[in-house]
């Protein structure tokens, strides 16, 4: 899976304070599943919820969400182009800690295809296809 690391990189680039304090950003995966078709191919698709947690955030949340939308347009475009996915594909919760800081909990419904083929020597060749 390559999208969680890519998401983290995009958020750190958009929020300079996270570069200085990387422990204030956690990215992990919730509710993952694997979808395989049962055909001869071992190819499959990861389906999961990426969960980004920005802790003790003191900036403008708009900057965070703009970075998320920019990332989604490039890496999971259906989250912004498909009306059904748009409705629930990116969700968030905010825990207001005090008058200046909050924890932002953001969830994105993501997929990644994994193509598995057999090499000339019989070995498995695995290619992750990050775009949906």
mmCIF file of C-alpha atoms in Angstrom:
data_model
loop_
_atom_site.group_PDB
_atom_site.id
_atom_site.type_symbol
_atom_site.label_atom_id
_atom_site.label_comp_id
_atom_site.label_asym_id
_atom_site.label_seq_id
_atom_site.Cartn_x
_atom_site.Cartn_y
_atom_site.Cartn_z
ATOM 1 C CA UNK A 1 0.000 0.000 0.000
ATOM 2 C CA UNK A 2 1.480 3.298 -1.047
ATOM 3 C CA UNK A 3 -1.324 5.806 -0.595
ATOM 4 C CA UNK A 4 -1.028 6.262 3.205
ATOM 5 C CA UNK A 5 2.634 7.313 2.932
ATOM 6 C CA UNK A 6 1.781 9.586 0.008
ATOM 7 C CA UNK A 7 -1.048 11.173 2.019
ATOM 8 C CA UNK A 8 1.294 11.768 4.951
ATOM 9 C CA UNK A 9 3.856 13.397 2.665
ATOM 10 C CA UNK A 10 1.205 15.717 1.191
ATOM 11 C CA UNK A 11 -0.017 16.801 4.623
ATOM 12 C CA UNK A 12 3.506 17.488 5.878
ATOM 13 C CA UNK A 13 4.211 19.558 2.745
ATOM 14 C CA UNK A 14 1.023 21.583 3.287
ATOM 15 C CA UNK A 15 1.438 22.091 7.038
ATOM 16 C CA UNK A 16 4.989 23.234 7.857
ATOM 17 C CA UNK A 17 4.519 22.681 11.602
ATOM 18 C CA UNK A 18 4.177 18.928 10.941
ATOM 19 C CA UNK A 19 7.640 18.863 9.417
ATOM 20 C CA UNK A 20 9.043 20.314 12.655
ATOM 21 C CA UNK A 21 6.866 18.082 14.872
ATOM 22 C CA UNK A 22 6.175 14.859 12.929
ATOM 23 C CA UNK A 23 4.702 13.126 16.006
ATOM 24 C CA UNK A 24 1.657 15.395 15.670
ATOM 25 C CA UNK A 25 0.551 13.487 12.559
ATOM 26 C CA UNK A 26 -0.481 9.846 12.589
ATOM 27 C CA UNK A 27 -1.663 8.053 9.455
ATOM 28 C CA UNK A 28 -3.038 4.546 9.726
ATOM 29 C CA UNK A 29 -5.529 2.198 8.108
ATOM 30 C CA UNK A 30 -8.981 1.288 9.411
ATOM 31 C CA UNK A 31 -11.480 -1.240 8.071
ATOM 32 C CA UNK A 32 -9.340 -2.816 5.389
ATOM 33 C CA UNK A 33 -10.472 -5.549 3.070
ATOM 34 C CA UNK A 34 -9.071 -7.426 0.119
ATOM 35 C CA UNK A 35 -11.192 -8.040 -2.942
ATOM 36 C CA UNK A 36 -10.144 -10.859 -5.256
ATOM 37 C CA UNK A 37 -12.230 -12.242 -8.081
ATOM 38 C CA UNK A 38 -11.418 -15.922 -7.743
ATOM 39 C CA UNK A 39 -10.083 -16.113 -11.287
ATOM 40 C CA UNK A 40 -6.734 -17.694 -12.154
ATOM 41 C CA UNK A 41 -4.999 -14.389 -11.510
ATOM 42 C CA UNK A 42 -3.776 -13.620 -8.007
ATOM 43 C CA UNK A 43 -4.417 -9.905 -8.607
ATOM 44 C CA UNK A 44 -6.586 -8.146 -6.045
ATOM 45 C CA UNK A 45 -7.665 -4.773 -4.715
ATOM 46 C CA UNK A 46 -7.089 -3.238 -1.313
ATOM 47 C CA UNK A 47 -10.110 -1.341 0.002
ATOM 48 C CA UNK A 48 -9.585 0.550 3.227
ATOM 49 C CA UNK A 49 -10.146 3.713 5.161
ATOM 50 C CA UNK A 50 -7.033 5.820 5.588
ATOM 51 C CA UNK A 51 -7.184 7.687 8.868
ATOM 52 C CA UNK A 52 -5.094 10.843 9.295
ATOM 53 C CA UNK A 53 -4.947 12.299 12.777
ATOM 54 C CA UNK A 54 -3.504 15.806 13.118
ATOM 55 C CA UNK A 55 -2.965 16.432 16.820
ATOM 56 C CA UNK A 56 -2.769 19.758 18.671
ATOM 57 C CA UNK A 57 -3.373 21.638 15.425
ATOM 58 C CA UNK A 58 -3.299 25.404 15.836
ATOM 59 C CA UNK A 59 -3.632 26.531 12.219
ATOM 60 C CA UNK A 60 -6.493 27.109 9.825
ATOM 61 C CA UNK A 61 -8.249 23.821 9.024
ATOM 62 C CA UNK A 62 -8.975 25.086 5.497
ATOM 63 C CA UNK A 63 -5.315 24.554 4.615
ATOM 64 C CA UNK A 64 -5.495 20.935 5.736
ATOM 65 C CA UNK A 65 -8.638 20.228 3.723
ATOM 66 C CA UNK A 66 -7.340 21.996 0.631
ATOM 67 C CA UNK A 67 -4.246 19.770 0.776
ATOM 68 C CA UNK A 68 -6.495 16.694 1.156
ATOM 69 C CA UNK A 69 -8.630 17.627 -1.822
ATOM 70 C CA UNK A 70 -5.534 18.309 -3.917
ATOM 71 C CA UNK A 71 -4.113 14.929 -2.911
ATOM 72 C CA UNK A 72 -7.417 13.147 -3.626
ATOM 73 C CA UNK A 73 -7.708 14.711 -7.083
ATOM 74 C CA UNK A 74 -4.373 13.171 -7.988
ATOM 75 C CA UNK A 75 -4.495 9.870 -6.085
ATOM 76 C CA UNK A 76 -8.172 8.924 -5.649
ATOM 77 C CA UNK A 77 -10.099 11.172 -8.063
ATOM 78 C CA UNK A 78 -13.447 9.462 -7.533
ATOM 79 C CA UNK A 79 -13.563 11.079 -4.076
ATOM 80 C CA UNK A 80 -14.114 14.433 -5.774
ATOM 81 C CA UNK A 81 -15.589 13.492 -9.154
ATOM 82 C CA UNK A 82 -18.110 10.748 -8.342
ATOM 83 C CA UNK A 83 -21.250 12.117 -6.623
ATOM 84 C CA UNK A 84 -21.752 8.929 -4.566
ATOM 85 C CA UNK A 85 -18.145 8.875 -3.347
ATOM 86 C CA UNK A 86 -18.130 12.640 -2.769
ATOM 87 C CA UNK A 87 -20.970 12.284 -0.300
ATOM 88 C CA UNK A 88 -19.086 10.028 2.131
ATOM 89 C CA UNK A 89 -15.574 9.389 0.786
ATOM 90 C CA UNK A 90 -13.878 12.021 2.947
ATOM 91 C CA UNK A 91 -15.159 12.478 6.499
ATOM 92 C CA UNK A 92 -13.788 14.226 9.548
ATOM 93 C CA UNK A 93 -14.227 14.880 13.237
ATOM 94 C CA UNK A 94 -12.720 17.699 15.276
ATOM 95 C CA UNK A 95 -11.943 17.524 18.970
ATOM 96 C CA UNK A 96 -11.574 21.113 20.186
ATOM 97 C CA UNK A 97 -8.896 21.020 22.864
ATOM 98 C CA UNK A 98 -8.917 24.685 23.895
ATOM 99 C CA UNK A 99 -9.374 28.130 22.361
ATOM 100 C CA UNK A 100 -6.291 27.674 20.152
ATOM 101 C CA UNK A 101 -5.850 23.981 19.274
ATOM 102 C CA UNK A 102 -7.810 20.970 18.075
ATOM 103 C CA UNK A 103 -7.276 17.391 17.001
ATOM 104 C CA UNK A 104 -8.421 16.751 13.418
ATOM 105 C CA UNK A 105 -9.450 13.192 12.597
ATOM 106 C CA UNK A 106 -9.871 12.693 8.847
ATOM 107 C CA UNK A 107 -10.917 9.511 7.066
ATOM 108 C CA UNK A 108 -10.672 8.768 3.354
ATOM 109 C CA UNK A 109 -12.142 5.732 1.575
ATOM 110 C CA UNK A 110 -9.294 4.474 -0.604
ATOM 111 C CA UNK A 111 -8.519 1.651 -3.000
ATOM 112 C CA UNK A 112 -5.329 0.309 -4.529
ATOM 113 C CA UNK A 113 -5.107 -2.367 -7.165
ATOM 114 C CA UNK A 114 -2.387 -4.993 -7.014
ATOM 115 C CA UNK A 115 -1.545 -6.745 -10.276
ATOM 116 C CA UNK A 116 0.147 -10.114 -9.839
ATOM 117 C CA UNK A 117 1.692 -11.844 -12.830
ATOM 118 C CA UNK A 118 4.132 -14.693 -13.263
ATOM 119 C CA UNK A 119 7.636 -13.896 -14.462
ATOM 120 C CA UNK A 120 9.559 -15.988 -16.999
ATOM 121 C CA UNK A 121 11.245 -17.903 -14.182
ATOM 122 C CA UNK A 122 7.925 -18.679 -12.478
ATOM 123 C CA UNK A 123 8.345 -16.018 -9.799
ATOM 124 C CA UNK A 124 5.523 -13.678 -8.900
ATOM 125 C CA UNK A 125 5.738 -10.119 -10.154
ATOM 126 C CA UNK A 126 3.712 -7.678 -8.048
ATOM 127 C CA UNK A 127 2.791 -4.194 -9.228
ATOM 128 C CA UNK A 128 0.753 -1.818 -7.065
ATOM 129 C CA UNK A 129 -1.589 0.348 -9.118
ATOM 130 C CA UNK A 130 -2.375 3.309 -6.849
ATOM 131 C CA UNK A 131 -4.808 5.178 -9.081
ATOM 132 C CA UNK A 132 -8.383 4.073 -9.184
#
